[in-house]
């Protein structure tokens, strides 16, 4: 079996596209949070997604280097890094949740931070259609259902 040749120019552009799209996609969700004056907005979502994409790319690179250089079957698993990243992002989201005076706020922002991480992982893994679809659905939920919630509250 012939091994594919490595072209750093093509590879570099692919990595750049993945990283840029992770920032742009998460920025759309962050913009909505910023527009609603929520504590975690544009920059937070963009940084979470960029970090997740970067960790995913590193995990894939490390996995490929271990698999191609190891003579025996490797126990390397790139999903372990993704699991760690998503767990860490969960702690960031937990920080966005505030409880006081009998109410809990920030749950939607926490969820959107977690989603920004998933979008970063998808972009880093090269699943750009999945990431873009996730953003479109997130905006539909955040904007569309937000309008419905306000309409229902006004009717009370």
XYZ file of N, CA, C and O in Angstrom:
624
model
N 0.851 -1.176 0.000
C 0.000 0.000 0.000
C 0.898 1.242 0.000
O 1.812 1.350 0.788
N 0.622 2.158 -0.882
C 1.420 3.380 -0.997
C 0.964 4.401 0.043
O -0.222 4.644 0.225
N 1.963 4.990 0.741
C 1.663 5.981 1.769
C 1.492 7.349 1.105
O 2.254 7.720 0.220
N 0.477 8.090 1.551
C 0.221 9.422 0.994
C 1.374 10.351 1.351
O 1.923 10.285 2.443
N 1.735 11.192 0.386
C 2.814 12.141 0.663
C 2.273 13.314 1.470
O 1.132 13.716 1.327
N 3.114 13.844 2.328
C 2.733 14.937 3.216
C 3.106 16.256 2.559
O 4.254 16.486 2.220
N 2.136 17.130 2.355
C 2.369 18.454 1.800
C 2.056 19.486 2.876
O 0.887 19.733 3.179
N 3.090 20.085 3.491
C 2.836 21.021 4.601
C 2.030 22.244 4.182
O 1.307 22.817 4.978
N 2.106 22.639 2.920
C 1.353 23.800 2.461
C -0.142 23.510 2.497
O -0.933 24.283 3.030
N -0.552 22.358 1.972
C -1.962 21.969 1.977
C -2.414 21.714 3.402
O -3.472 22.162 3.833
N -1.586 21.001 4.170
C -1.920 20.704 5.552
C -2.087 21.987 6.361
O -3.029 22.131 7.121
N -1.209 22.939 6.160
C -1.281 24.210 6.882
C -2.558 24.964 6.577
O -3.171 25.541 7.473
N -2.988 24.960 5.320
C -4.225 25.633 4.957
C -5.446 24.936 5.559
O -6.397 25.585 5.957
N -5.412 23.621 5.621
C -6.508 22.873 6.215
C -6.624 23.188 7.712
O -7.716 23.417 8.216
N -5.510 23.220 8.394
C -5.503 23.549 9.823
C -5.994 24.976 10.025
O -6.806 25.241 10.911
N -5.515 25.888 9.210
C -5.938 27.285 9.318
C -7.448 27.406 9.110
O -8.128 28.102 9.871
N -7.977 26.725 8.110
C -9.427 26.758 7.862
C -10.195 26.231 9.071
O -11.190 26.838 9.496
N -9.753 25.128 9.636
C -10.436 24.546 10.794
C -10.429 25.506 11.982
O -11.442 25.681 12.661
N -9.279 26.125 12.241
C -9.178 27.041 13.377
C -10.012 28.302 13.164
O -10.720 28.751 14.067
N -9.938 28.857 11.963
C -10.696 30.081 11.674
C -12.193 29.810 11.756
O -12.942 30.587 12.346
N -12.642 28.703 11.181
C -14.074 28.396 11.244
C -14.536 28.122 12.673
O -15.663 28.467 13.034
N -13.675 27.537 13.495
C -14.066 27.326 14.892
C -14.314 28.660 15.581
O -15.262 28.805 16.358
N -13.509 29.654 15.272
C -13.663 30.991 15.860
C -14.912 31.676 15.293
O -15.706 32.261 16.042
N -15.107 31.606 13.988
C -16.250 32.262 13.351
C -17.563 31.629 13.818
O -18.507 32.334 14.197
N -17.629 30.308 13.807
C -18.857 29.628 14.205
C -19.229 29.946 15.650
O -20.364 30.298 15.958
N -18.270 29.808 16.553
C -18.559 30.094 17.967
C -18.836 31.580 18.169
O -19.603 31.955 19.055
N -18.225 32.417 17.345
C -18.485 33.851 17.428
C -19.932 34.193 17.155
O -20.476 35.134 17.743
N -20.579 33.443 16.294
C -22.001 33.679 16.021
C -22.849 33.429 17.267
O -23.757 34.200 17.574
N -22.530 32.369 17.976
C -23.265 32.087 19.218
C -22.894 33.116 20.274
O -23.757 33.617 20.999
N -21.617 33.439 20.373
C -21.173 34.441 21.332
C -21.782 35.798 21.077
O -22.092 36.547 22.006
N -21.988 36.114 19.809
C -22.641 37.394 19.460
C -24.042 37.447 20.042
O -24.462 38.467 20.589
N -24.778 36.341 19.943
C -26.127 36.310 20.484
C -26.101 36.508 21.994
O -26.907 37.245 22.558
N -25.160 35.885 22.674
C -25.043 36.030 24.128
C -24.644 37.471 24.493
O -25.123 38.037 25.466
N -23.765 38.049 23.689
C -23.328 39.439 23.900
C -24.503 40.390 23.694
O -24.726 41.322 24.459
N -25.269 40.161 22.643
C -26.432 40.984 22.304
C -27.446 40.983 23.442
O -28.089 41.981 23.718
N -27.571 39.847 24.121
C -28.492 39.741 25.254
C -27.843 40.173 26.567
O -28.423 39.986 27.630
N -26.636 40.707 26.470
C -25.889 41.210 27.631
C -25.657 40.134 28.695
O -25.807 40.380 29.893
N -25.262 38.968 28.245
C -24.936 37.873 29.152
C -23.449 37.948 29.490
O -22.647 38.476 28.724
N -23.053 37.410 30.649
C -21.666 37.575 31.091
C -20.623 36.914 30.182
O -19.538 37.446 30.021
N -20.936 35.781 29.604
C -20.001 35.117 28.694
C -20.471 35.379 27.275
O -21.495 34.853 26.853
N -19.740 36.207 26.559
C -20.198 36.620 25.243
C -19.276 36.207 24.113
O -18.765 35.093 24.077
N -19.070 37.123 23.230
C -18.357 36.889 21.980
C -16.960 36.300 22.194
O -16.642 35.220 21.694
N -16.116 36.999 22.926
C -14.738 36.545 23.088
C -14.651 35.217 23.831
O -13.836 34.362 23.476
N -15.482 35.047 24.847
C -15.444 33.797 25.621
C -15.771 32.603 24.724
O -15.042 31.604 24.718
N -16.835 32.703 23.969
C -17.224 31.595 23.095
C -16.161 31.327 22.029
O -15.855 30.171 21.728
N -15.591 32.383 21.492
C -14.561 32.216 20.464
C -13.319 31.540 21.042
O -12.745 30.636 20.415
N -12.924 31.935 22.237
C -11.732 31.348 22.845
C -11.957 29.886 23.238
O -11.058 29.051 23.068
N -13.131 29.576 23.741
C -13.437 28.191 24.101
C -13.374 27.306 22.858
O -12.764 26.227 22.861
N -13.972 27.751 21.781
C -13.992 26.970 20.552
C -12.589 26.834 19.955
O -12.199 25.750 19.511
N -11.845 27.912 19.940
C -10.472 27.866 19.416
C -9.615 26.916 20.243
O -8.844 26.123 19.694
N -9.758 26.979 21.552
C -9.003 26.068 22.408
C -9.371 24.618 22.158
O -8.502 23.747 22.053
N -10.659 24.344 22.043
C -11.110 22.977 21.790
C -10.619 22.483 20.430
O -10.186 21.334 20.304
N -10.674 23.340 19.422
C -10.176 22.958 18.090
C -8.680 22.687 18.135
O -8.196 21.719 17.539
N -7.953 23.529 18.850
C -6.501 23.346 18.953
C -6.158 22.041 19.652
O -5.285 21.286 19.195
N -6.829 21.748 20.760
C -6.585 20.488 21.459
C -6.941 19.295 20.586
O -6.243 18.277 20.598
N -8.007 19.395 19.830
C -8.392 18.302 18.940
C -7.337 18.079 17.868
O -6.955 16.938 17.587
N -6.849 19.168 17.278
C -5.803 19.041 16.261
C -4.528 18.437 16.851
O -3.886 17.579 16.234
N -4.171 18.866 18.044
C -2.984 18.304 18.706
C -3.186 16.814 18.966
O -2.292 16.001 18.723
N -4.377 16.448 19.450
C -4.660 15.037 19.723
C -4.544 14.200 18.454
O -3.950 13.117 18.475
N -5.089 14.707 17.357
C -5.006 13.972 16.096
C -3.568 13.848 15.608
O -3.152 12.798 15.120
N -2.798 14.919 15.754
C -1.386 14.890 15.345
C -0.585 13.913 16.203
O 0.227 13.146 15.686
N -0.801 13.958 17.514
C -0.086 13.042 18.404
C -0.458 11.599 18.100
O 0.400 10.719 18.063
N -1.727 11.368 17.884
C -2.180 10.015 17.570
C -1.529 9.513 16.284
O -1.037 8.394 16.224
N -1.530 10.370 15.263
C -0.937 9.962 13.988
C 0.557 9.692 14.141
O 1.069 8.726 13.585
N 1.258 10.508 14.897
C 2.697 10.299 15.055
C 2.986 9.040 15.855
O 3.946 8.330 15.569
N 2.156 8.714 16.835
C 2.357 7.500 17.627
C 2.043 6.275 16.785
O 2.783 5.303 16.788
N 0.949 6.315 16.047
C 0.534 5.160 15.248
C 1.519 4.895 14.121
O 1.850 3.751 13.841
N 2.012 5.948 13.468
C 2.913 5.739 12.332
C 4.326 5.377 12.768
O 5.066 4.812 11.987
N 4.702 5.678 14.012
C 6.057 5.352 14.453
C 6.106 4.106 15.318
O 7.165 3.535 15.501
N 4.996 3.681 15.864
C 4.984 2.509 16.742
C 4.980 1.230 15.919
O 4.235 1.096 14.963
N 5.853 0.309 16.320
C 5.914 -0.972 15.618
C 4.754 -1.872 16.032
O 4.295 -2.691 15.260
N 4.295 -1.714 17.243
C 3.191 -2.546 17.716
C 1.913 -1.711 17.795
O 1.919 -0.511 17.566
N 0.848 -2.369 18.140
C -0.437 -1.686 18.271
C -0.337 -0.694 19.431
O 0.080 -1.042 20.531
N -0.721 0.524 19.169
C -0.616 1.590 20.166
C -1.878 1.665 21.002
O -2.979 1.385 20.545
N -1.718 2.094 22.253
C -2.875 2.326 23.127
C -3.253 3.798 23.115
O -4.061 4.230 23.915
N -2.663 4.557 22.212
C -2.974 5.982 22.117
C -4.428 6.156 21.694
O -4.918 5.450 20.823
N -5.097 7.098 22.334
C -6.510 7.323 22.049
C -6.773 8.825 22.064
O -6.781 9.436 23.138
N -6.994 9.435 20.889
C -7.215 10.886 20.850
C -8.501 11.310 21.560
O -8.639 12.460 21.955
N -9.420 10.386 21.757
C -10.669 10.736 22.443
C -10.435 11.094 23.908
O -11.221 11.828 24.503
N -9.359 10.632 24.485
C -9.054 10.990 25.876
C -8.805 12.488 26.006
O -9.217 13.104 26.990
N -8.133 13.063 25.042
C -7.893 14.506 25.088
C -9.206 15.252 24.910
O -9.488 16.220 25.609
N -10.034 14.794 23.986
C -11.333 15.431 23.771
C -12.170 15.345 25.051
O -12.819 16.321 25.445
N -12.165 14.199 25.720
C -12.906 14.054 26.977
C -12.420 15.051 28.015
O -13.214 15.672 28.720
N -11.119 15.207 28.120
C -10.554 16.154 29.076
C -10.940 17.587 28.757
O -11.282 18.373 29.652
N -10.905 17.926 27.493
C -11.278 19.279 27.070
C -12.744 19.544 27.405
O -13.086 20.583 27.971
N -13.608 18.619 27.080
C -15.032 18.830 27.323
C -15.347 18.889 28.820
O -16.208 19.652 29.248
N -14.631 18.121 29.620
C -14.810 18.207 31.067
C -14.379 19.570 31.598
O -15.059 20.170 32.436
N -13.255 20.061 31.105
C -12.785 21.384 31.512
C -13.745 22.481 31.098
O -13.987 23.434 31.859
N -14.310 22.366 29.929
C -15.275 23.362 29.455
C -16.539 23.307 30.311
O -17.168 24.335 30.565
N -16.883 22.123 30.794
C -18.011 22.005 31.702
C -17.806 22.832 32.969
O -18.743 23.457 33.475
N -16.578 22.882 33.462
C -16.285 23.714 34.629
C -16.422 25.196 34.297
O -16.892 25.984 35.119
N -16.020 25.591 33.088
C -16.226 26.983 32.672
C -17.714 27.321 32.654
O -18.126 28.380 33.120
N -18.492 26.417 32.100
C -19.935 26.627 32.053
C -20.543 26.714 33.440
O -21.417 27.544 33.692
N -20.045 25.887 34.343
C -20.557 25.922 35.716
C -20.286 27.282 36.350
O -21.089 27.778 37.144
N -19.188 27.905 35.970
C -18.877 29.233 36.490
C -19.828 30.299 35.991
O -19.958 31.364 36.599
N -20.503 30.028 34.895
C -21.450 31.001 34.341
C -22.814 30.919 35.017
O -23.647 31.791 34.837
N -23.025 29.866 35.803
C -24.305 29.678 36.472
C -24.274 30.395 37.823
O -23.361 30.196 38.612
N -25.259 31.218 38.062
C -25.350 31.986 39.298
C -26.662 31.646 39.992
O -27.715 31.623 39.358
N -26.576 31.384 41.282
C -27.783 31.105 42.051
C -27.922 32.177 43.120
O -26.969 32.513 43.804
N -29.091 32.718 43.212
C -29.329 33.725 44.229
C -30.789 34.067 44.336
O -31.517 34.075 43.339
N -31.223 34.322 45.563
C -32.600 34.728 45.841
C -33.631 33.788 45.216
O -34.605 34.218 44.595
N -33.372 32.509 45.313
C -34.345 31.532 44.857
C -34.409 31.324 43.358
O -35.314 30.664 42.872
N -33.481 31.885 42.595
C -33.493 31.677 41.147
C -32.103 31.266 40.674
O -31.103 31.535 41.317
N -32.089 30.608 39.542
C -30.836 30.175 38.928
C -30.742 30.849 37.568
O -31.691 30.811 36.790
N -29.610 31.489 37.309
C -29.402 32.167 36.024
C -28.111 31.682 35.390
O -27.196 31.259 36.076
N -28.065 31.779 34.091
C -26.845 31.443 33.367
C -26.818 30.044 32.792
O -25.812 29.636 32.227
N -27.897 29.295 32.919
C -27.905 27.928 32.399
C -27.768 27.895 30.878
O -27.052 27.057 30.327
N -28.449 28.805 30.196
C -28.353 28.838 28.729
C -26.949 29.232 28.292
O -26.403 28.646 27.360
N -26.358 30.194 28.988
C -24.987 30.587 28.660
C -24.029 29.429 28.919
O -23.127 29.179 28.119
N -24.227 28.710 30.019
C -23.388 27.542 30.301
C -23.506 26.513 29.185
O -22.504 25.950 28.730
N -24.734 26.291 28.733
C -24.945 25.353 27.634
C -24.303 25.821 26.342
O -23.732 25.031 25.586
N -24.355 27.125 26.087
C -23.757 27.640 24.852
C -22.232 27.588 24.908
O -21.583 27.387 23.883
N -21.649 27.734 26.101
C -20.192 27.577 26.240
C -19.809 26.130 25.953
O -18.818 25.860 25.266
N -20.578 25.204 26.475
C -20.311 23.791 26.241
C -20.446 23.464 24.755
O -19.636 22.744 24.186
N -21.457 24.039 24.116
C -21.643 23.852 22.679
C -20.481 24.462 21.890
O -20.035 23.885 20.896
N -19.983 25.608 22.330
C -18.831 26.219 21.658
C -17.642 25.257 21.680
O -16.894 25.154 20.700
N -17.476 24.546 22.780
C -16.413 23.544 22.852
C -16.642 22.413 21.869
O -15.714 21.963 21.192
N -17.876 21.961 21.763
C -18.196 20.887 20.815
C -17.972 21.348 19.382
O -17.490 20.580 18.542
N -18.298 22.598 19.104
C -18.075 23.148 17.763
C -16.580 23.191 17.468
O -16.140 22.853 16.365
N -15.798 23.583 18.455
C -14.343 23.575 18.283
C -13.798 22.190 18.021
O -12.945 21.993 17.154
N -14.290 21.198 18.754
C -13.854 19.813 18.545
C -14.237 19.348 17.139
O -13.440 18.724 16.439
N -15.468 19.672 16.719
C -15.910 19.281 15.370
C -15.038 19.935 14.301
O -14.613 19.273 13.350
N -14.768 21.225 14.453
C -13.917 21.918 13.475
C -12.500 21.341 13.485
O -11.929 21.080 12.430
N -11.958 21.142 14.670
C -10.611 20.579 14.771
C -10.514 19.212 14.137
O -9.498 18.858 13.545
N -11.588 18.441 14.242
C -11.615 17.108 13.646
C -11.954 17.104 12.166
O -11.996 16.057 11.538
N -12.208 18.286 11.609
C -12.504 18.384 10.184
C -13.965 18.178 9.830
O -14.316 18.055 8.654
N -14.843 18.157 10.816
C -16.276 17.953 10.577
C -16.974 19.311 10.509
O -17.758 19.679 11.389
N -16.679 20.048 9.465
C -17.124 21.432 9.342
C -18.635 21.538 9.103
O -19.279 22.467 9.594
N -19.207 20.607 8.367
C -20.658 20.615 8.139
C -21.402 20.374 9.454
O -22.393 21.044 9.740
N -20.913 19.448 10.251
C -21.509 19.189 11.565
C -21.435 20.445 12.434
O -22.424 20.829 13.070
N -20.287 21.103 12.439
C -20.121 22.322 13.235
C -21.066 23.418 12.761
O -21.732 24.074 13.566
N -21.133 23.624 11.458
C -22.008 24.655 10.906
C -23.475 24.386 11.178
O -24.238 25.297 11.506
N -23.871 23.123 11.077
C -25.258 22.754 11.369
C -25.572 22.975 12.842
O -26.658 23.452 13.188
N -24.630 22.658 13.705
C -24.812 22.889 15.141
C -25.005 24.365 15.441
O -25.863 24.736 16.258
N -24.240 25.210 14.774
C -24.375 26.658 14.973
C -25.751 27.121 14.505
O -26.428 27.885 15.197
N -26.174 26.670 13.340
C -27.479 27.077 12.816
C -28.602 26.664 13.771
O -29.504 27.452 14.061
N -28.534 25.442 14.276
C -29.557 24.980 15.208
C -29.492 25.746 16.529
O -30.523 26.074 17.122
N -28.286 26.044 16.991
C -28.135 26.805 18.239
C -28.747 28.195 18.095
O -29.446 28.670 19.003
N -28.502 28.843 16.977
C -29.069 30.175 16.768
C -30.593 30.107 16.659
O -31.291 30.988 17.140
N -31.084 29.053 16.039
C -32.535 28.859 15.969
C -33.121 28.725 17.382
O -34.128 29.342 17.699
N -32.459 27.951 18.224
C -32.925 27.774 19.602
C -32.812 29.084 20.382
O -33.763 29.514 21.032
N -31.647 29.721 20.310
C -31.419 30.929 21.110
C -32.288 32.100 20.670
O -32.868 32.806 21.495
N -32.375 32.315 19.372
C -33.140 33.460 18.867
C -34.626 33.132 18.719
O -35.483 33.866 19.200
N -34.927 32.031 18.063
C -36.312 31.677 17.786
C -37.102 31.344 19.035
O -38.188 31.874 19.263
N -36.555 30.483 19.867
C -37.276 30.115 21.081
C -37.277 31.248 22.097
O -38.199 31.341 22.915
N -36.278 32.111 22.027
C -36.291 33.295 22.887
C -37.491 34.177 22.601
O -38.133 34.704 23.516
N -37.815 34.333 21.318
C -39.001 35.110 20.943
C -40.285 34.451 21.440
O -41.192 35.117 21.948
N -40.363 33.147 21.311
C -41.542 32.419 21.766
C -41.691 32.530 23.285
O -42.788 32.736 23.797
N -40.575 32.405 24.014
C -40.625 32.538 25.481
C -41.147 33.916 25.891
O -41.979 34.024 26.785
N -40.646 34.960 25.250
C -41.108 36.315 25.580
C -42.591 36.485 25.252
O -43.334 37.101 26.006
N -43.022 35.930 24.137
C -44.430 36.018 23.752
C -45.315 35.315 24.780
O -46.360 35.829 25.159
N -44.866 34.150 25.249
C -45.635 33.414 26.252
C -45.676 34.152 27.591
O -46.705 34.174 28.259
N -44.564 34.785 27.968
C -44.515 35.512 29.235
C -45.396 36.771 29.190
O -45.999 37.144 30.181
N -45.473 37.414 28.039
C -46.311 38.595 27.901
C -47.793 38.224 27.964
O -48.624 39.023 28.393
N -48.119 37.005 27.572
C -49.514 36.560 27.580
C -50.024 36.208 28.961
O -51.218 36.050 29.166
N -49.140 36.103 29.928
C -49.560 35.734 31.290
C -50.171 36.898 32.009
O -49.882 37.983 32.004
